[in-house]
Coordinates of N, CA and C in Angstrom, one line a residue:
X57 N 55.9 -120.9 -21.4 CA 55.3 -120.8 -20.1 C 55.1 -119.3 -19.8
X58 N 53.9 -118.8 -19.5 CA 53.7 -117.4 -19.3 C 54.2 -117.0 -17.9
X59 N 54.1 -115.7 -17.7 CA 54.5 -115.2 -16.4 C 53.6 -115.8 -15.3
X60 N 54.2 -115.8 -14.1 CA 53.5 -116.3 -12.9 C 53.6 -115.3 -11.8
X61 N 53.0 -115.6 -10.6 CA 52.9 -114.7 -9.6 C 52.9 -115.3 -8.2
X62 N 53.5 -114.7 -7.2 CA 53.5 -115.1 -5.8 C 52.2 -114.4 -5.2
X63 N 51.1 -115.1 -5.4 CA 49.8 -114.5 -5.0 C 49.8 -114.1 -3.5
X64 N 50.4 -115.0 -2.7 CA 50.3 -114.7 -1.3 C 51.0 -113.4 -0.9
X65 N 52.1 -113.2 -1.6 CA 52.9 -111.9 -1.3 C 52.1 -110.7 -1.5
X66 N 51.3 -110.7 -2.6 CA 50.5 -109.5 -3.0 C 49.1 -109.4 -2.4
X67 N 48.6 -110.5 -1.8 CA 47.3 -110.5 -1.2 C 47.0 -109.4 -0.3
X68 N 45.9 -108.7 -0.5 CA 45.6 -107.5 0.3 C 45.5 -107.8 1.8
X69 N 44.9 -109.0 2.2 CA 44.8 -109.3 3.6 C 46.1 -109.5 4.2
X70 N 47.1 -110.1 3.5 CA 48.4 -110.2 4.1 C 49.1 -108.9 4.2
X71 N 49.0 -108.1 3.1 CA 49.6 -106.8 3.1 C 49.2 -105.9 4.2
X72 N 47.9 -105.8 4.4 CA 47.3 -104.8 5.4 C 47.5 -105.4 6.8
X73 N 47.8 -106.7 7.0 CA 48.0 -107.2 8.3 C 49.4 -106.9 8.9
X74 N 50.3 -106.5 8.0 CA 51.7 -106.2 8.4 C 51.7 -104.7 8.8
X75 N 51.5 -104.4 10.1 CA 51.4 -103.0 10.5 C 52.7 -102.2 10.3
X76 N 53.8 -102.8 10.5 CA 55.1 -102.1 10.3 C 55.3 -101.7 8.8
X77 N 55.0 -102.6 7.9 CA 55.1 -102.3 6.5 C 54.1 -101.3 6.0
X78 N 52.8 -101.4 6.6 CA 51.8 -100.5 6.2 C 52.2 -99.1 6.7
X79 N 52.9 -99.0 7.8 CA 53.4 -97.7 8.3 C 54.4 -97.1 7.4
X80 N 55.3 -97.9 6.8 CA 56.3 -97.5 5.9 C 55.6 -97.0 4.6
X81 N 54.6 -97.7 4.1 CA 53.9 -97.3 2.9 C 53.2 -96.0 3.2
X82 N 52.6 -95.8 4.4 CA 51.9 -94.6 4.7 C 52.8 -93.4 4.8
X83 N 54.1 -93.7 5.2 CA 55.0 -92.6 5.3 C 55.4 -92.1 3.9
X84 N 55.3 -93.0 2.9 CA 55.6 -92.6 1.5 C 54.4 -91.9 0.8
X85 N 53.2 -92.5 1.0 CA 52.0 -92.0 0.2 C 50.8 -91.6 1.1
X86 N 51.0 -91.7 2.4 CA 49.8 -91.5 3.3 C 49.3 -90.0 3.2
X87 N 50.1 -89.1 2.9 CA 49.7 -87.7 2.8 C 49.0 -87.4 1.4
X88 N 49.1 -88.4 0.5 CA 48.5 -88.2 -0.8 C 47.0 -88.5 -0.7
X89 N 46.2 -87.7 -1.3 CA 44.7 -87.8 -1.2 C 44.3 -89.0 -2.0
X90 N 43.1 -89.4 -1.9 CA 42.4 -90.4 -2.8 C 41.5 -89.8 -3.7
X91 N 41.2 -90.4 -4.9 CA 41.7 -91.7 -5.3 C 43.1 -91.7 -5.8
X92 N 43.8 -92.8 -5.6 CA 45.2 -93.0 -6.1 C 45.2 -94.0 -7.2
X93 N 45.9 -93.6 -8.3 CA 46.0 -94.5 -9.4 C 47.5 -94.7 -9.5
X94 N 47.9 -96.0 -9.4 CA 49.3 -96.3 -9.2 C 50.0 -97.2 -10.3
X95 N 51.3 -97.1 -10.4 CA 52.1 -98.0 -11.2 C 53.4 -98.3 -10.4
X96 N 53.8 -99.6 -10.5 CA 55.2 -99.9 -10.1 C 55.9 -100.6 -11.2
X97 N 57.2 -100.4 -11.2 CA 58.0 -101.0 -12.3 C 59.1 -100.0 -12.7
X98 N 60.0 -100.5 -13.6 CA 61.0 -99.6 -14.1 C 60.4 -98.5 -15.0
X99 N 60.9 -97.3 -14.7 CA 60.4 -96.2 -15.5 C 61.4 -95.9 -16.6
X100 N 61.1 -96.3 -17.8 CA 62.1 -96.2 -18.9 C 61.4 -96.0 -20.2
X101 N 62.1 -96.3 -21.3 CA 61.5 -95.9 -22.6 C 60.3 -96.7 -23.0
X102 N 60.0 -97.7 -22.2 CA 58.7 -98.5 -22.4 C 57.5 -97.9 -22.0
X103 N 57.6 -96.9 -21.1 CA 56.4 -96.1 -20.6 C 56.0 -95.0 -21.5
X104 N 54.8 -94.8 -21.7 CA 54.2 -93.6 -22.4 C 54.1 -92.5 -21.4
X105 N 55.1 -91.6 -21.3 CA 55.1 -90.6 -20.3 C 54.0 -89.5 -20.7
X106 N 53.7 -89.3 -22.0 CA 52.7 -88.4 -22.3 C 51.3 -88.9 -21.8
X107 N 51.1 -90.2 -21.9 CA 49.9 -90.8 -21.4 C 49.8 -90.6 -19.9
X108 N 50.9 -90.8 -19.2 CA 50.9 -90.6 -17.7 C 50.5 -89.2 -17.4
X109 N 51.0 -88.2 -18.2 CA 50.6 -86.8 -17.9 C 49.2 -86.6 -18.3
X110 N 48.7 -87.2 -19.3 CA 47.2 -87.1 -19.7 C 46.3 -87.6 -18.6
X111 N 46.7 -88.7 -17.9 CA 45.9 -89.3 -16.8 C 45.9 -88.3 -15.7
X112 N 47.1 -87.7 -15.3 CA 47.1 -86.7 -14.3 C 46.3 -85.5 -14.6
X113 N 46.3 -85.1 -15.9 CA 45.6 -83.9 -16.3 C 44.1 -84.1 -16.4
X114 N 43.7 -85.4 -16.5 CA 42.3 -85.7 -16.7 C 41.4 -85.2 -15.5
X115 N 42.0 -85.3 -14.3 CA 41.2 -84.9 -13.1 C 42.2 -84.5 -12.0
X116 N 42.2 -83.2 -11.6 CA 43.1 -82.8 -10.6 C 42.9 -83.5 -9.2
X117 N 41.8 -84.2 -9.1 CA 41.5 -84.9 -7.8 C 42.2 -86.3 -7.8
X118 N 42.5 -86.8 -9.0 CA 43.2 -88.0 -9.1 C 44.7 -87.9 -8.7
X119 N 45.2 -88.8 -7.9 CA 46.6 -88.7 -7.5 C 47.3 -89.9 -8.2
X120 N 48.2 -89.6 -9.1 CA 48.9 -90.6 -9.8 C 50.2 -90.9 -9.2
X121 N 50.4 -92.2 -8.7 CA 51.6 -92.6 -7.9 C 52.4 -93.5 -8.8
X122 N 53.7 -93.1 -9.0 CA 54.6 -93.8 -9.9 C 55.8 -94.3 -9.0
X123 N 55.9 -95.6 -8.9 CA 56.9 -96.2 -8.1 C 57.9 -97.0 -9.0
X124 N 59.2 -96.7 -8.8 CA 60.2 -97.5 -9.6 C 61.4 -96.6 -9.9
X125 N 62.5 -97.3 -10.3 CA 63.7 -96.5 -10.6 C 63.6 -96.0 -12.1
X126 N 64.2 -94.9 -12.3 CA 64.3 -94.3 -13.6 C 65.5 -94.8 -14.3
X127 N 65.3 -95.4 -15.5 CA 66.5 -96.0 -16.3 C 66.3 -95.6 -17.8
X128 N 67.5 -95.4 -18.4 CA 67.6 -95.2 -19.9 C 66.9 -93.9 -20.4
X129 N 66.3 -93.2 -19.5 CA 65.7 -91.9 -19.9 C 66.2 -90.8 -18.9
X130 N 66.1 -89.6 -19.4 CA 66.5 -88.4 -18.6 C 65.4 -88.2 -17.5
X131 N 65.8 -88.2 -16.2 CA 64.8 -87.9 -15.2 C 64.1 -86.5 -15.4
X132 N 64.8 -85.6 -16.0 CA 64.2 -84.3 -16.3 C 63.1 -84.4 -17.3
X133 N 63.0 -85.5 -18.0 CA 61.9 -85.7 -19.0 C 60.6 -86.1 -18.4
X134 N 60.7 -86.5 -17.1 CA 59.4 -87.0 -16.5 C 58.4 -85.8 -16.3
X135 N 57.2 -86.0 -16.7 CA 56.2 -84.9 -16.5 C 56.0 -84.6 -15.0
X136 N 55.8 -83.3 -14.8 CA 55.6 -82.9 -13.4 C 54.2 -82.2 -13.3
X137 N 53.5 -82.7 -12.3 CA 52.2 -82.2 -12.0 C 52.0 -82.2 -10.4
X138 N 51.1 -81.4 -9.9 CA 50.9 -81.4 -8.5 C 50.3 -82.7 -8.0
X139 N 49.6 -83.4 -8.9 CA 48.9 -84.6 -8.5 C 49.7 -85.9 -9.1
X140 N 50.9 -85.7 -9.5 CA 51.7 -86.7 -10.1 C 52.9 -86.9 -9.2
X141 N 53.0 -88.1 -8.6 CA 54.0 -88.4 -7.5 C 55.0 -89.5 -7.9
X142 N 56.3 -89.1 -8.0 CA 57.4 -90.0 -8.4 C 58.1 -90.5 -7.1
X143 N 57.8 -91.7 -6.7 CA 58.3 -92.2 -5.4 C 59.7 -92.9 -5.5
X144 N 60.2 -93.1 -6.7 CA 61.5 -93.7 -6.8 C 61.4 -95.2 -6.6
X145 N 62.5 -95.9 -6.6 CA 62.6 -97.3 -6.3 C 62.3 -97.7 -4.9
X146 N 61.4 -98.7 -4.7 CA 61.0 -99.1 -3.4 C 61.3 -100.6 -3.3
X147 N 61.5 -101.1 -2.0 CA 61.7 -102.6 -1.9 C 60.6 -103.4 -2.4
X148 N 60.9 -104.6 -2.9 CA 59.9 -105.5 -3.3 C 59.0 -105.9 -2.2
X149 N 59.5 -106.0 -1.0 CA 58.7 -106.4 0.2 C 57.6 -105.3 0.5
X150 N 57.8 -104.1 0.1 CA 56.9 -103.0 0.4 C 55.8 -102.8 -0.7
X151 N 56.0 -103.4 -1.9 CA 55.1 -103.2 -3.0 C 53.6 -103.5 -2.6
X152 N 53.4 -104.7 -1.9 CA 52.0 -105.0 -1.6 C 51.3 -103.9 -0.8
X153 N 52.0 -103.3 0.2 CA 51.4 -102.3 1.0 C 51.2 -101.0 0.2
X154 N 52.0 -100.7 -0.7 CA 51.8 -99.5 -1.5 C 50.6 -99.7 -2.4
X155 N 50.5 -100.9 -3.0 CA 49.4 -101.2 -3.9 C 48.0 -101.3 -3.1
X156 N 48.1 -101.7 -1.9 CA 46.9 -101.8 -1.0 C 46.3 -100.4 -0.9
X157 N 47.1 -99.4 -1.0 CA 46.6 -98.0 -0.9 C 46.2 -97.3 -2.2
X158 N 46.1 -98.1 -3.3 CA 45.7 -97.6 -4.6 C 44.3 -98.0 -4.9
X159 N 43.7 -97.2 -5.7 CA 42.3 -97.5 -6.1 C 42.2 -98.1 -7.5
X160 N 43.2 -97.8 -8.3 CA 43.3 -98.3 -9.7 C 44.8 -98.6 -10.0
X161 N 45.1 -99.7 -10.7 CA 46.5 -100.0 -11.1 C 46.6 -99.7 -12.6
X162 N 47.7 -99.1 -12.9 CA 48.0 -98.6 -14.3 C 49.1 -99.4 -15.0
X163 N 48.9 -99.6 -16.3 CA 50.0 -100.1 -17.1 C 50.0 -99.3 -18.4
X164 N 50.6 -98.0 -18.2 CA 50.6 -97.1 -19.3 C 51.8 -97.3 -20.3
X165 N 51.9 -98.5 -20.8 CA 53.1 -98.8 -21.7 C 52.9 -98.1 -23.1
X166 N 54.0 -97.7 -23.6 CA 54.0 -97.2 -25.0 C 53.9 -98.4 -25.9
X167 N 53.4 -98.2 -27.1 CA 53.3 -99.3 -28.1 C 54.4 -99.0 -29.1
X168 N 55.5 -99.7 -28.9 CA 56.7 -99.5 -29.8 C 57.5 -100.8 -29.8
X169 N 58.7 -100.7 -30.4 CA 59.5 -101.9 -30.6 C 60.0 -102.4 -29.2
X170 N 60.1 -101.5 -28.2 CA 60.6 -102.0 -26.9 C 59.5 -102.8 -26.2
X171 N 58.3 -102.6 -26.5 CA 57.2 -103.3 -25.8 C 56.5 -104.4 -26.7
X172 N 57.0 -104.6 -27.9 CA 56.3 -105.5 -28.8 C 56.2 -106.9 -28.2
X173 N 57.2 -107.4 -27.5 CA 57.2 -108.8 -27.0 C 57.2 -108.9 -25.5
X174 N 56.9 -107.8 -24.8 CA 56.9 -107.9 -23.3 C 55.6 -108.6 -22.8
X175 N 55.8 -109.2 -21.6 CA 54.6 -109.9 -21.0 C 54.7 -109.5 -19.5
X176 N 54.1 -108.3 -19.2 CA 54.3 -107.7 -17.8 C 53.9 -108.6 -16.7
X177 N 54.8 -108.9 -15.8 CA 54.4 -109.7 -14.6 C 53.5 -109.0 -13.7
X178 N 53.6 -107.6 -13.8 CA 52.7 -106.8 -12.9 C 51.2 -107.0 -13.1
X179 N 50.9 -107.5 -14.3 CA 49.4 -107.8 -14.5 C 48.9 -108.7 -13.5
X180 N 49.6 -109.8 -13.3 CA 49.1 -110.8 -12.3 C 49.3 -110.3 -10.9
X181 N 50.4 -109.5 -10.7 CA 50.6 -109.0 -9.3 C 49.5 -108.0 -8.9
X182 N 49.1 -107.2 -9.8 CA 48.0 -106.3 -9.6 C 46.7 -107.1 -9.3
X183 N 46.5 -108.2 -10.1 CA 45.4 -109.0 -9.9 C 45.4 -109.6 -8.5
X184 N 46.6 -110.1 -8.1 CA 46.7 -110.8 -6.8 C 46.3 -109.8 -5.7
X185 N 46.6 -108.5 -5.9 CA 46.2 -107.5 -4.9 C 44.7 -107.1 -5.0
X186 N 44.0 -107.7 -6.0 CA 42.6 -107.4 -6.1 C 42.2 -106.1 -6.7
X187 N 43.1 -105.4 -7.5 CA 42.8 -104.1 -7.9 C 42.4 -104.1 -9.4
X188 N 41.5 -103.1 -9.7 CA 41.1 -103.0 -11.2 C 42.3 -102.4 -11.9
X189 N 42.5 -102.9 -13.2 CA 43.7 -102.5 -14.0 C 43.2 -101.9 -15.3
X190 N 44.0 -100.9 -15.7 CA 43.8 -100.3 -17.0 C 45.1 -100.3 -17.7
X191 N 45.1 -100.8 -18.9 CA 46.4 -101.0 -19.7 C 46.2 -100.6 -21.1
X192 N 47.4 -100.2 -21.7 CA 47.4 -100.0 -23.1 C 47.4 -101.4 -23.8
X193 N 47.2 -101.5 -25.1 CA 47.0 -102.8 -25.7 C 48.3 -103.6 -26.0
X194 N 49.0 -104.0 -24.9 CA 50.1 -104.9 -25.0 C 49.6 -106.3 -25.4
X195 N 50.3 -106.9 -26.3 CA 49.7 -108.1 -26.9 C 49.4 -109.2 -25.9
X196 N 50.3 -109.5 -25.0 CA 50.1 -110.6 -24.1 C 49.0 -110.3 -23.1
X197 N 48.9 -109.0 -22.7 CA 47.9 -108.6 -21.7 C 46.5 -108.7 -22.4
X198 N 46.4 -108.2 -23.6 CA 45.2 -108.3 -24.3 C 44.7 -109.8 -24.6
X199 N 45.7 -110.6 -25.0 CA 45.4 -111.9 -25.4 C 45.1 -112.8 -24.2
X200 N 45.8 -112.6 -23.1 CA 45.7 -113.5 -22.0 C 44.7 -113.0 -20.9
X201 N 44.6 -111.7 -20.8 CA 43.8 -111.2 -19.7 C 42.8 -110.1 -20.1
X202 N 42.5 -110.1 -21.4 CA 41.6 -109.0 -21.9 C 40.3 -109.0 -21.3
X203 N 39.8 -110.1 -20.7 CA 38.5 -110.1 -20.0 C 38.5 -109.5 -18.6
X204 N 39.7 -109.4 -18.1 CA 39.9 -108.9 -16.7 C 40.5 -107.5 -16.6
X205 N 41.2 -107.1 -17.7 CA 41.9 -105.9 -17.7 C 41.2 -104.9 -18.7
X206 N 41.0 -103.7 -18.3 CA 40.5 -102.7 -19.3 C 41.6 -102.3 -20.2
X207 N 41.4 -102.6 -21.5 CA 42.4 -102.3 -22.6 C 42.0 -101.1 -23.3
X208 N 42.9 -100.1 -23.3 CA 42.7 -98.8 -23.9 C 43.6 -98.5 -25.0
X209 N 43.1 -98.2 -26.2 CA 43.9 -98.0 -27.4 C 44.4 -96.6 -27.5
X210 N 43.9 -95.7 -26.8 CA 44.4 -94.3 -26.9 C 44.2 -93.6 -25.5
X211 N 44.7 -92.4 -25.4 CA 44.7 -91.7 -24.2 C 43.2 -91.5 -23.6
X212 N 42.3 -91.1 -24.5 CA 40.9 -90.9 -24.1 C 40.3 -92.2 -23.6
X213 N 40.6 -93.3 -24.2 CA 40.0 -94.6 -23.7 C 40.7 -94.9 -22.4
X214 N 42.0 -94.6 -22.3 CA 42.7 -95.0 -21.0 C 42.1 -94.2 -19.9
X215 N 41.8 -92.9 -20.1 CA 41.2 -92.1 -19.0 C 39.8 -92.6 -18.7
X216 N 39.1 -92.9 -19.8 CA 37.7 -93.5 -19.6 C 37.8 -94.8 -18.8
X217 N 38.8 -95.6 -19.0 CA 38.9 -96.8 -18.3 C 39.2 -96.6 -16.8
X218 N 39.9 -95.5 -16.5 CA 40.2 -95.2 -15.1 C 38.9 -94.7 -14.5
X219 N 38.1 -93.9 -15.2 CA 36.9 -93.4 -14.6 C 35.9 -94.5 -14.3
X220 N 35.8 -95.5 -15.2 CA 35.0 -96.6 -15.0 C 35.4 -97.5 -13.8
X221 N 36.7 -97.6 -13.7 CA 37.3 -98.4 -12.6 C 36.9 -97.7 -11.2
X222 N 37.0 -96.4 -11.2 CA 36.7 -95.7 -10.0 C 35.2 -95.7 -9.7
X223 N 34.4 -95.9 -10.7 CA 33.0 -95.9 -10.5 C 32.4 -97.3 -10.3
X224 N 33.3 -98.2 -10.2 CA 32.8 -99.6 -10.1 C 31.9 -99.8 -8.9
X225 N 30.8 -100.6 -9.1 CA 29.9 -100.8 -8.0 C 30.5 -101.9 -7.0
X226 N 29.9 -102.0 -5.9 CA 30.3 -103.0 -4.9 C 30.1 -104.4 -5.5
X227 N 29.0 -104.6 -6.2 CA 28.7 -105.9 -6.8 C 29.7 -106.2 -7.9
X228 N 30.0 -105.2 -8.7 CA 31.0 -105.3 -9.8 C 32.3 -105.6 -9.3
X229 N 32.7 -105.0 -8.2 CA 34.0 -105.2 -7.6 C 34.1 -106.6 -7.1
X230 N 33.1 -107.1 -6.4 CA 33.2 -108.4 -5.9 C 33.3 -109.5 -7.0
X231 N 32.5 -109.3 -8.1 CA 32.6 -110.2 -9.2 C 34.0 -110.2 -9.8
X232 N 34.5 -109.0 -10.0 CA 35.8 -108.9 -10.7 C 36.9 -109.5 -9.8
X233 N 36.9 -109.3 -8.5 CA 37.9 -109.9 -7.6 C 37.8 -111.4 -7.6
X234 N 36.6 -111.9 -7.7 CA 36.4 -113.4 -7.7 C 37.1 -113.9 -9.0
X235 N 36.8 -113.3 -10.1 CA 37.4 -113.8 -11.4 C 38.9 -113.6 -11.4
X236 N 39.4 -112.6 -10.8 CA 40.9 -112.4 -10.7 C 41.5 -113.4 -9.8
X237 N 40.9 -113.8 -8.7 CA 41.4 -114.8 -7.8 C 41.5 -116.1 -8.6
X238 N 40.5 -116.4 -9.4 CA 40.5 -117.7 -10.2 C 41.6 -117.7 -11.2
X239 N 41.8 -116.5 -11.8 CA 42.9 -116.4 -12.8 C 44.3 -116.5 -12.1
X240 N 44.5 -115.9 -11.0 CA 45.7 -115.9 -10.3 C 46.1 -117.3 -9.9
X241 N 45.1 -118.0 -9.4 CA 45.3 -119.4 -9.0 C 45.8 -120.3 -10.1
X242 N 45.5 -120.0 -11.3 CA 46.0 -120.8 -12.4 C 47.4 -120.4 -12.9
X243 N 47.9 -119.3 -12.3 CA 49.2 -118.8 -12.7 C 50.2 -118.6 -11.6
X244 N 50.2 -119.6 -10.6 CA 51.1 -119.5 -9.5 C 52.5 -120.0 -10.0
X245 N 53.5 -119.7 -9.3 CA 54.9 -120.2 -9.7 C 54.9 -121.7 -9.6
X246 N 54.1 -122.3 -8.6 CA 54.1 -123.8 -8.5 C 53.5 -124.4 -9.8
X247 N 52.4 -123.7 -10.3 CA 51.8 -124.2 -11.5 C 52.8 -124.1 -12.7
X248 N 53.5 -123.0 -12.8 CA 54.5 -122.8 -13.9 C 55.6 -123.8 -13.8
X249 N 56.0 -124.1 -12.6 CA 57.1 -125.1 -12.4 C 56.6 -126.5 -12.8
X250 N 55.3 -126.8 -12.5 CA 54.7 -128.0 -12.9 C 54.6 -128.2 -14.4
X251 N 54.3 -127.1 -15.1 CA 54.3 -127.1 -16.6 C 55.6 -127.4 -17.2
X252 N 56.7 -126.8 -16.6 CA 58.0 -127.0 -17.1 C 58.4 -128.5 -16.8
X253 N 58.1 -129.0 -15.6 CA 58.4 -130.4 -15.3 C 57.7 -131.3 -16.3
X254 N 56.4 -131.1 -16.5 CA 55.7 -132.0 -17.5 C 56.3 -131.9 -18.9
X255 N 56.7 -130.7 -19.3 CA 57.2 -130.6 -20.6 C 58.6 -131.3 -20.8
X256 N 59.4 -131.2 -19.7 CA 60.7 -131.9 -19.7 C 60.5 -133.4 -19.7
X257 N 59.5 -133.9 -18.9 CA 59.2 -135.3 -18.8 C 58.8 -135.8 -20.2
X258 N 57.9 -135.1 -20.9 CA 57.4 -135.5 -22.2 C 58.6 -135.5 -23.2
X259 N 59.5 -134.5 -23.1 CA 60.6 -134.4 -24.1 C 61.6 -135.6 -23.8
X260 N 61.8 -135.9 -22.6 CA 62.7 -137.0 -22.2 C 62.1 -138.4 -22.7
X261 N 60.8 -138.5 -22.5 CA 60.1 -139.7 -22.9 C 60.3 -139.9 -24.4
X262 N 60.1 -138.8 -25.2 CA 60.2 -138.9 -26.6 C 61.6 -139.2 -27.0
X263 N 62.6 -138.6 -26.3 CA 64.0 -138.9 -26.6 C 64.3 -140.4 -26.3
X264 N 63.8 -140.9 -25.2 CA 64.0 -142.3 -24.9 C 63.4 -143.2 -26.0
X265 N 62.2 -142.9 -26.5 CA 61.6 -143.7 -27.5 C 62.4 -143.7 -28.8
X266 N 63.0 -142.5 -29.1 CA 63.8 -142.3 -30.3 C 65.1 -143.1 -30.2
X267 N 65.7 -143.1 -29.0 CA 66.9 -143.8 -28.7 C 66.7 -145.3 -28.9
X268 N 65.5 -145.8 -28.3 CA 65.2 -147.2 -28.4 C 64.9 -147.6 -29.8
X269 N 64.3 -146.7 -30.6 CA 64.0 -147.1 -32.0 C 65.3 -147.2 -32.8
X270 N 66.2 -146.3 -32.5 CA 67.5 -146.3 -33.2 C 68.3 -147.6 -32.8
X271 N 68.3 -148.0 -31.6 CA 68.9 -149.2 -31.1 C 68.3 -150.4 -31.8
X272 N 67.0 -150.5 -31.9 CA 66.4 -151.6 -32.6 C 66.7 -151.6 -34.1
X273 N 66.8 -150.5 -34.7 CA 67.1 -150.4 -36.1 C 68.6 -150.9 -36.3
X274 N 69.5 -150.5 -35.4 CA 70.9 -150.9 -35.5 C 71.0 -152.5 -35.4
X275 N 70.2 -153.0 -34.5 CA 70.2 -154.5 -34.3 C 69.7 -155.2 -35.5
X276 N 68.6 -154.6 -36.2 CA 68.1 -155.3 -37.4 C 69.1 -155.2 -38.5
X277 N 69.9 -154.1 -38.6 CA 70.9 -154.0 -39.7 C 72.0 -155.0 -39.4
X278 N 72.4 -155.1 -38.2 CA 73.5 -156.1 -37.8 C 73.0 -157.5 -38.1
X279 N 71.8 -157.8 -37.8 CA 71.3 -159.2 -38.1 C 71.3 -159.4 -39.6
X280 N 70.8 -158.4 -40.3 CA 70.8 -158.6 -41.8 C 72.2 -158.8 -42.4
X281 N 73.1 -158.1 -41.8 CA 74.5 -158.2 -42.3 C 75.1 -159.6 -42.0
X282 N 74.7 -160.1 -40.8 CA 75.2 -161.5 -40.5 C 74.5 -162.5 -41.4
X283 N 73.3 -162.4 -41.7 CA 72.6 -163.3 -42.6 C 73.2 -163.2 -44.0
X284 N 73.5 -162.1 -44.5 CA 74.1 -162.0 -45.8 C 75.5 -162.6 -45.9
X285 N 76.3 -162.5 -44.8 CA 77.6 -163.1 -44.8 C 77.5 -164.6 -44.8
X286 N 76.5 -165.1 -44.0 CA 76.3 -166.6 -44.0 C 75.9 -167.1 -45.4
X287 N 75.0 -166.4 -46.1 CA 74.6 -166.8 -47.4 C 75.7 -166.8 -48.4
X288 N 76.5 -165.7 -48.2 CA 77.7 -165.6 -49.1 C 78.7 -166.8 -48.9
X289 N 78.9 -167.2 -47.7 CA 79.8 -168.3 -47.3 C 79.2 -169.6 -47.8
X290 N 77.9 -169.8 -47.7 CA 77.3 -171.0 -48.1 C 77.3 -171.2 -49.6
X291 N 77.2 -170.0 -50.4 CA 77.3 -170.1 -51.8 C 78.7 -170.4 -52.3

């Protein structure tokens, strides 16, 4: 069962309608100019920090916003730039409002043993927020969402993907958002729970048929044994 998403939580309309939460998000990033290219998640060995720096260096007008706790790596190793902003860990409840203020969502994962089998939930969360996404070639992202996410195999392609996302036309944006909504609707937590329920029901039905078959076989063996005893007695 693939990752799922609480689409309502991340929906832009819901996020921007919460004035108090929007004010909190504005206090964190409101002074940061646009365009904003953002990431949220744990900042650890799975991220390609050199790539993050390359994105920030690609255009000084781009503001790269990184939200999340630092783990397993030295905070001093984080690249520092005037247009690179490390906001630290923020509440889950505030993530939709922060994302609402971004122009592009980033998934700058390193390609290594730590990311070989990951399936980032943020892919669908970014989609639910209606934002264009640029990602490195994580297997599940490429296989499941490659038609909706810009997949970049190296730093130059990643930067180009960001430029393309920022240059998106109104018509292109509308079409992408529509396709993302359709995708998100197929990956709700209710749909995921339904798949698990159906799989369990199928497994239990198979087990019941197997148990019934075993019982029938045992009955046939017992009947055959009784018949042989009767024949032996008659002889």
